[in-house]
CSV table of C-alpha atoms in Angstrom, one decimal:
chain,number,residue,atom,x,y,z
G,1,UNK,CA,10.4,-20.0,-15.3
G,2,UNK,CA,6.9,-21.4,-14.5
G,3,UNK,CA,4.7,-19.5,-13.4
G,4,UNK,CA,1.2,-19.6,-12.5
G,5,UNK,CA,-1.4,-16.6,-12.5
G,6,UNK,CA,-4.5,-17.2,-10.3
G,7,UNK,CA,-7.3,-14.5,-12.4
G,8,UNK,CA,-7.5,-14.3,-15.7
G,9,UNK,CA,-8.9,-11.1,-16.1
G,10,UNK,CA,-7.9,-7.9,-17.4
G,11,UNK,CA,-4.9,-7.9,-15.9
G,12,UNK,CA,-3.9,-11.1,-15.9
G,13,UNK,CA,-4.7,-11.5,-19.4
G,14,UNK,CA,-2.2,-8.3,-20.3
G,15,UNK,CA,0.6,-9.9,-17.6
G,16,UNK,CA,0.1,-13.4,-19.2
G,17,UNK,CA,0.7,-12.0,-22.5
G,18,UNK,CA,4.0,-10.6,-21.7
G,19,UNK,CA,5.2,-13.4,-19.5
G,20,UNK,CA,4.3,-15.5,-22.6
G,21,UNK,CA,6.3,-13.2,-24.8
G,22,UNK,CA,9.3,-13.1,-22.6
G,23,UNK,CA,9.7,-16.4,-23.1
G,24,UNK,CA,8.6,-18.1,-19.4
G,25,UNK,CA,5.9,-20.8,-19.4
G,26,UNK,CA,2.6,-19.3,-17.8
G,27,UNK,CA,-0.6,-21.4,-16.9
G,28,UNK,CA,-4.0,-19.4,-15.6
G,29,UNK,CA,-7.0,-20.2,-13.5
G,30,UNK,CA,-9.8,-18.6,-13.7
G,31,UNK,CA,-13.4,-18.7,-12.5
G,32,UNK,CA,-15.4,-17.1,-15.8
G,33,UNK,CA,-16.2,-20.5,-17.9
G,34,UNK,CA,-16.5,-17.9,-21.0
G,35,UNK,CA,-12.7,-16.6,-20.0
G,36,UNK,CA,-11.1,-19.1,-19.6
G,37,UNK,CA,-12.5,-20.1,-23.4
G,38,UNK,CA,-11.2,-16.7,-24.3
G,39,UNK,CA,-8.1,-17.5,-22.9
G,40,UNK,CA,-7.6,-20.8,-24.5
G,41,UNK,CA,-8.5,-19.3,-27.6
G,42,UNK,CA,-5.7,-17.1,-27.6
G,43,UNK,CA,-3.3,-18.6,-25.6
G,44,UNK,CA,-4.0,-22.6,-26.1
G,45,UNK,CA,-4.2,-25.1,-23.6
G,46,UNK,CA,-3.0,-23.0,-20.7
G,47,UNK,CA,-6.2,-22.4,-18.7
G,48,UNK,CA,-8.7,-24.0,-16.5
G,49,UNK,CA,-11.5,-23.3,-14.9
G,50,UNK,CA,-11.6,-23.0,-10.9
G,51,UNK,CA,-11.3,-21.2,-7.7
G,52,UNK,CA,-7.3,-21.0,-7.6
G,53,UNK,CA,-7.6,-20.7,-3.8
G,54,UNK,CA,-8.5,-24.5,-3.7
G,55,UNK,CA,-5.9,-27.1,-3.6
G,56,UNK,CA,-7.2,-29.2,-6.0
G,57,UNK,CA,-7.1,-26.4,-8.7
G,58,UNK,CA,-3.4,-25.6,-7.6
G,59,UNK,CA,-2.4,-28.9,-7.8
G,60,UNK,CA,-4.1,-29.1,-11.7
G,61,UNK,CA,-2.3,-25.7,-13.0
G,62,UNK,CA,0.8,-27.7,-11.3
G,63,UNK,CA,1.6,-25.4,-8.7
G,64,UNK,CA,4.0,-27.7,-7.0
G,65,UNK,CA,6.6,-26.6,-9.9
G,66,UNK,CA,6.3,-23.5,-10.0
G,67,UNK,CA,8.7,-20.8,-9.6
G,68,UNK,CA,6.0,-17.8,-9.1
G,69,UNK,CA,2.3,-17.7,-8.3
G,70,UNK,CA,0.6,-14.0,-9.3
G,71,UNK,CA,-2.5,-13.9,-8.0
G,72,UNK,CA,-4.8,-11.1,-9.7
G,73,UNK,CA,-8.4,-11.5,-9.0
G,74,UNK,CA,-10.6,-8.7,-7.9
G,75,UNK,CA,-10.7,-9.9,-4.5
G,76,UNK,CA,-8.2,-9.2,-1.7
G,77,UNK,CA,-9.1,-12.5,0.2
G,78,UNK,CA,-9.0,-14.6,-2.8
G,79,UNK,CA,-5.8,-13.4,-3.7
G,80,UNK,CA,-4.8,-14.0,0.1
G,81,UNK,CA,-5.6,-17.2,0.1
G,82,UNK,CA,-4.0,-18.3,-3.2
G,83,UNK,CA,-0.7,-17.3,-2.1
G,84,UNK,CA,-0.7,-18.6,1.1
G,85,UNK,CA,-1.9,-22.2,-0.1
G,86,UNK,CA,1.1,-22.2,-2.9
G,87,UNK,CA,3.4,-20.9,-0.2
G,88,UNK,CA,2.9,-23.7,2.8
G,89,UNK,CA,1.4,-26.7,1.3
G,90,UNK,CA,3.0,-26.1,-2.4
G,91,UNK,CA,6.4,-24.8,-1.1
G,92,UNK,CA,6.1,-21.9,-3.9
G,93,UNK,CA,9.3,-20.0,-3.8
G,94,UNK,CA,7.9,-16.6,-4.3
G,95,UNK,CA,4.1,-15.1,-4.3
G,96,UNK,CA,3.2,-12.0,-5.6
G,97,UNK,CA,-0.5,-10.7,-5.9
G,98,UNK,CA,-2.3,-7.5,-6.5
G,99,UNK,CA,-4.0,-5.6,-3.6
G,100,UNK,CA,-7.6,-3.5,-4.6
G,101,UNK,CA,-7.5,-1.8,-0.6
G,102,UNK,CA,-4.3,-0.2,0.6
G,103,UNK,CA,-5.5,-0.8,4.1
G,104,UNK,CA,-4.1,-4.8,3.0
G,105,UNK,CA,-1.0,-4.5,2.5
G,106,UNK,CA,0.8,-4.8,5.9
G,107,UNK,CA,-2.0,-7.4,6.3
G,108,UNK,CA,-0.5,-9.4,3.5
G,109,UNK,CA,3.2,-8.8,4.1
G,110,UNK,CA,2.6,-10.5,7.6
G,111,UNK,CA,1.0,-13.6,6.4
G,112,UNK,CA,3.9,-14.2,4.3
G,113,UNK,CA,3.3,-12.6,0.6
G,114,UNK,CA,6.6,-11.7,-0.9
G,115,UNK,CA,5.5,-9.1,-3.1
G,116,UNK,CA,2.6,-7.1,-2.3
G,117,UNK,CA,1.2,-4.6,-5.0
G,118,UNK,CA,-1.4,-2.3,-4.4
G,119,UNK,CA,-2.5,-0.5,-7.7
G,120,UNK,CA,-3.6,2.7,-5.3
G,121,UNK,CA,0.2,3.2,-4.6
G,122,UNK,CA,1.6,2.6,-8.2
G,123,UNK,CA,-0.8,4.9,-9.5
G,124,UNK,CA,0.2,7.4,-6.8
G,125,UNK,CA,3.8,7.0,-7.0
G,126,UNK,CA,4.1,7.7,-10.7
G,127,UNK,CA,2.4,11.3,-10.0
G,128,UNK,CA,4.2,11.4,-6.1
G,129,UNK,CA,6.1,14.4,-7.8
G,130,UNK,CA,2.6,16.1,-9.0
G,131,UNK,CA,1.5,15.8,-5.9
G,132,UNK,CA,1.8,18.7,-2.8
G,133,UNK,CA,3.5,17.0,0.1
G,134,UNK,CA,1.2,16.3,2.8
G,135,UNK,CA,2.5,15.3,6.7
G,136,UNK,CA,2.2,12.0,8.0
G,137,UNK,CA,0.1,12.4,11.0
G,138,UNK,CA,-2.2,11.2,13.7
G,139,UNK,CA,-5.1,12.2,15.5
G,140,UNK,CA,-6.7,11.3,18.4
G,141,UNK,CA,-10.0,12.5,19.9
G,142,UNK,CA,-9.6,13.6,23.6
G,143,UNK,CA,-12.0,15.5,26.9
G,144,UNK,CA,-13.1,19.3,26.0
G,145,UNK,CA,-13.8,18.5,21.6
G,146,UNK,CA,-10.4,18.9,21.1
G,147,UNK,CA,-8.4,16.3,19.5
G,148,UNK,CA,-4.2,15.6,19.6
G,149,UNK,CA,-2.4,15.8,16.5
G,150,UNK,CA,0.6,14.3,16.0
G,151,UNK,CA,2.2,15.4,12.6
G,152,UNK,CA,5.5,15.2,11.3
G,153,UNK,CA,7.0,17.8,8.9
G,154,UNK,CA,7.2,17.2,5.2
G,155,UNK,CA,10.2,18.4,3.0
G,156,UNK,CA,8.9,21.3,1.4
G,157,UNK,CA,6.7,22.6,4.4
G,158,UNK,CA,6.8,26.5,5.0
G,159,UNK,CA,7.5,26.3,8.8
G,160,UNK,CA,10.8,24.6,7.9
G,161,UNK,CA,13.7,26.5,9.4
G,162,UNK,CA,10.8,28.9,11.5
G,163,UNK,CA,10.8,29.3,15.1
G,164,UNK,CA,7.6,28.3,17.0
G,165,UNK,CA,6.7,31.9,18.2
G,166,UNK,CA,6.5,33.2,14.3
G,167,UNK,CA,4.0,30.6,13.5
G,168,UNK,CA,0.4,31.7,13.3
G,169,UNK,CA,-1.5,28.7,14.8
G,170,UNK,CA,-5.7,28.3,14.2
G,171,UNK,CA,-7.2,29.1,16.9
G,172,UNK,CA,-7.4,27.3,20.4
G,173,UNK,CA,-4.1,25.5,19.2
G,174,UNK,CA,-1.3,24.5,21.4
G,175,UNK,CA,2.0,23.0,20.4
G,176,UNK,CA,2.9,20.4,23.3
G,177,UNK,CA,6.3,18.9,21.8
G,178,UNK,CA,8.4,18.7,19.3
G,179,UNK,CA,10.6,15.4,18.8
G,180,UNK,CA,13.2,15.3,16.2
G,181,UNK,CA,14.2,12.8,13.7
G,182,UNK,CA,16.3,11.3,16.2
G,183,UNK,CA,13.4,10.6,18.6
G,184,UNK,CA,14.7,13.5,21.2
G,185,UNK,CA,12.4,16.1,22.3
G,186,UNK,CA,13.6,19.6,21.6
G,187,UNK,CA,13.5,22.1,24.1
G,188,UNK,CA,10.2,23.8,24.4
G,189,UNK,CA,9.7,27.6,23.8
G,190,UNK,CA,9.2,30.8,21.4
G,191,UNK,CA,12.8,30.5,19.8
G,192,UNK,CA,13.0,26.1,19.1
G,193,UNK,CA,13.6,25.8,15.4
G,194,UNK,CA,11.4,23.4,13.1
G,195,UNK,CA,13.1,21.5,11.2
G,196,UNK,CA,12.3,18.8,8.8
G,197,UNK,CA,11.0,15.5,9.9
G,198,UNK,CA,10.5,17.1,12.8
G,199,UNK,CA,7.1,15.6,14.8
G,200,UNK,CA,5.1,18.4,16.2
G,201,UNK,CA,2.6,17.2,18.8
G,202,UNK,CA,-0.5,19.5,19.3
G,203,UNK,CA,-3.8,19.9,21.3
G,204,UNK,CA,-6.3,21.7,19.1
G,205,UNK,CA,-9.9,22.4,19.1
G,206,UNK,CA,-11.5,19.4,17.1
G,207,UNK,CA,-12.9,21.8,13.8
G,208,UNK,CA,-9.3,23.4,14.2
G,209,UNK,CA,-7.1,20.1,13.5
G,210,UNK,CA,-7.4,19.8,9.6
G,211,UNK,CA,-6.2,23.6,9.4
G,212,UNK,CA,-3.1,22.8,12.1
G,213,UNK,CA,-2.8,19.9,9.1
G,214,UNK,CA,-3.0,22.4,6.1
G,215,UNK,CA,-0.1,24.8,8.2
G,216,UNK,CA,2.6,21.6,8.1
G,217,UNK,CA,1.9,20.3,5.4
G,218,UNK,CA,1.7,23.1,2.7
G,219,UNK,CA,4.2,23.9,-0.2
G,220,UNK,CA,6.7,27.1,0.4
């Protein structure tokens, strides 16, 4: 395959390296005059100079042919932009790029990245098992300093199969709802049974929140 890495950094240097060594044929662009010389050096004549988010650049690393563009700079936008010019005026097939803020990635997806990597998640998917579970949840400020939580139950929490009545809230905390998996809400009183993936909907007082939190979301 062809493929074309936009950044010829750290890790595009490493990724270059191995697409090289896997056999596919691999041309860079990179901003840094001194890396690209670097690059040259130790790849030969597979790199030039320029802003690979600039379709005059594209067209020179003969983006038009290629299979994959991999865009690696340290900037989200730049990366952005990259793909989306190989995508719909180069007809790329497939883009990939590496995200530095999580916060991107549905960004990305929506704008039409095929493969979105953010190095925050791989990093914190290879030690997802080290980890203690936390709940997915939102808050939301409301009238009298409280704020409502909405938190859903993790595998692993300790009110799993506990009744509502036998859990020891903080303080000035009121459980409002509980909706299953399925979306239904379960009947409301002492005896309802959490169960996992369960959504508990709260008002608390607002210093009081992060402890509801800490309740769901804790290890047995």
């Amino acid at each position: 395959m062809y493929i074309v890495v936009v950044g010829g950094g750290r890790v595009g240097f490493y990724l270059a390296r191995a697409l090289f060594n896997a056999g596919h044929e691999v041309f860079i662009v990179e901003r840094n005059s001194r890396r690209v010389d670097e690059l040259v050096a130790q790849f030969g004549n597979v790199a030039i100079k320029g802003d690979g988010s600039e379709p005059i650049i594209q067209m020179a690393a003969g983006v038009a042919r290629a299979d994959i563009l991999i865009a690696t700079t340290g900037a989200d936008e730049d990366n952005l932009a990259a793909c989306q010019l190989a995508k719909h005026r180069f007809n790329v097939p497939r883009t990939v790029t590496l995200i530095n803020i999580p916060e991107d990635e549905r960004l990305f997806e929506i704008l039409g990245v095929d493969v979105v990597l953010s190095s925050t998640q791989l990093i914190l998917g290879a030690i997802e098992g080290e980890l203690p579970a936390h709940a997915a949840a939102h808050v939301l400020p409301v009238r009298g300093d409280r704020e409502a939580a909405a938190i859903e139950v993790p595998p692993g929490s300790p009110i799993i199969g506990r009744r509502l009545g036998a859990i020891a809230l903080p303080p000035e905390t009121f459980i409002v709802a509980v909706i299953d998996r399925n979306g239904e809400l379960k009947e409301l009183n002492d005896d309802t049974e959490v169960e996992v993936y369960d959504e508990i909907v709260a008002l608390a007082a607002s210093d009081q929140a992060e402890a509801l939190l800490e309740i769901v979301s804790a290890r047995r």
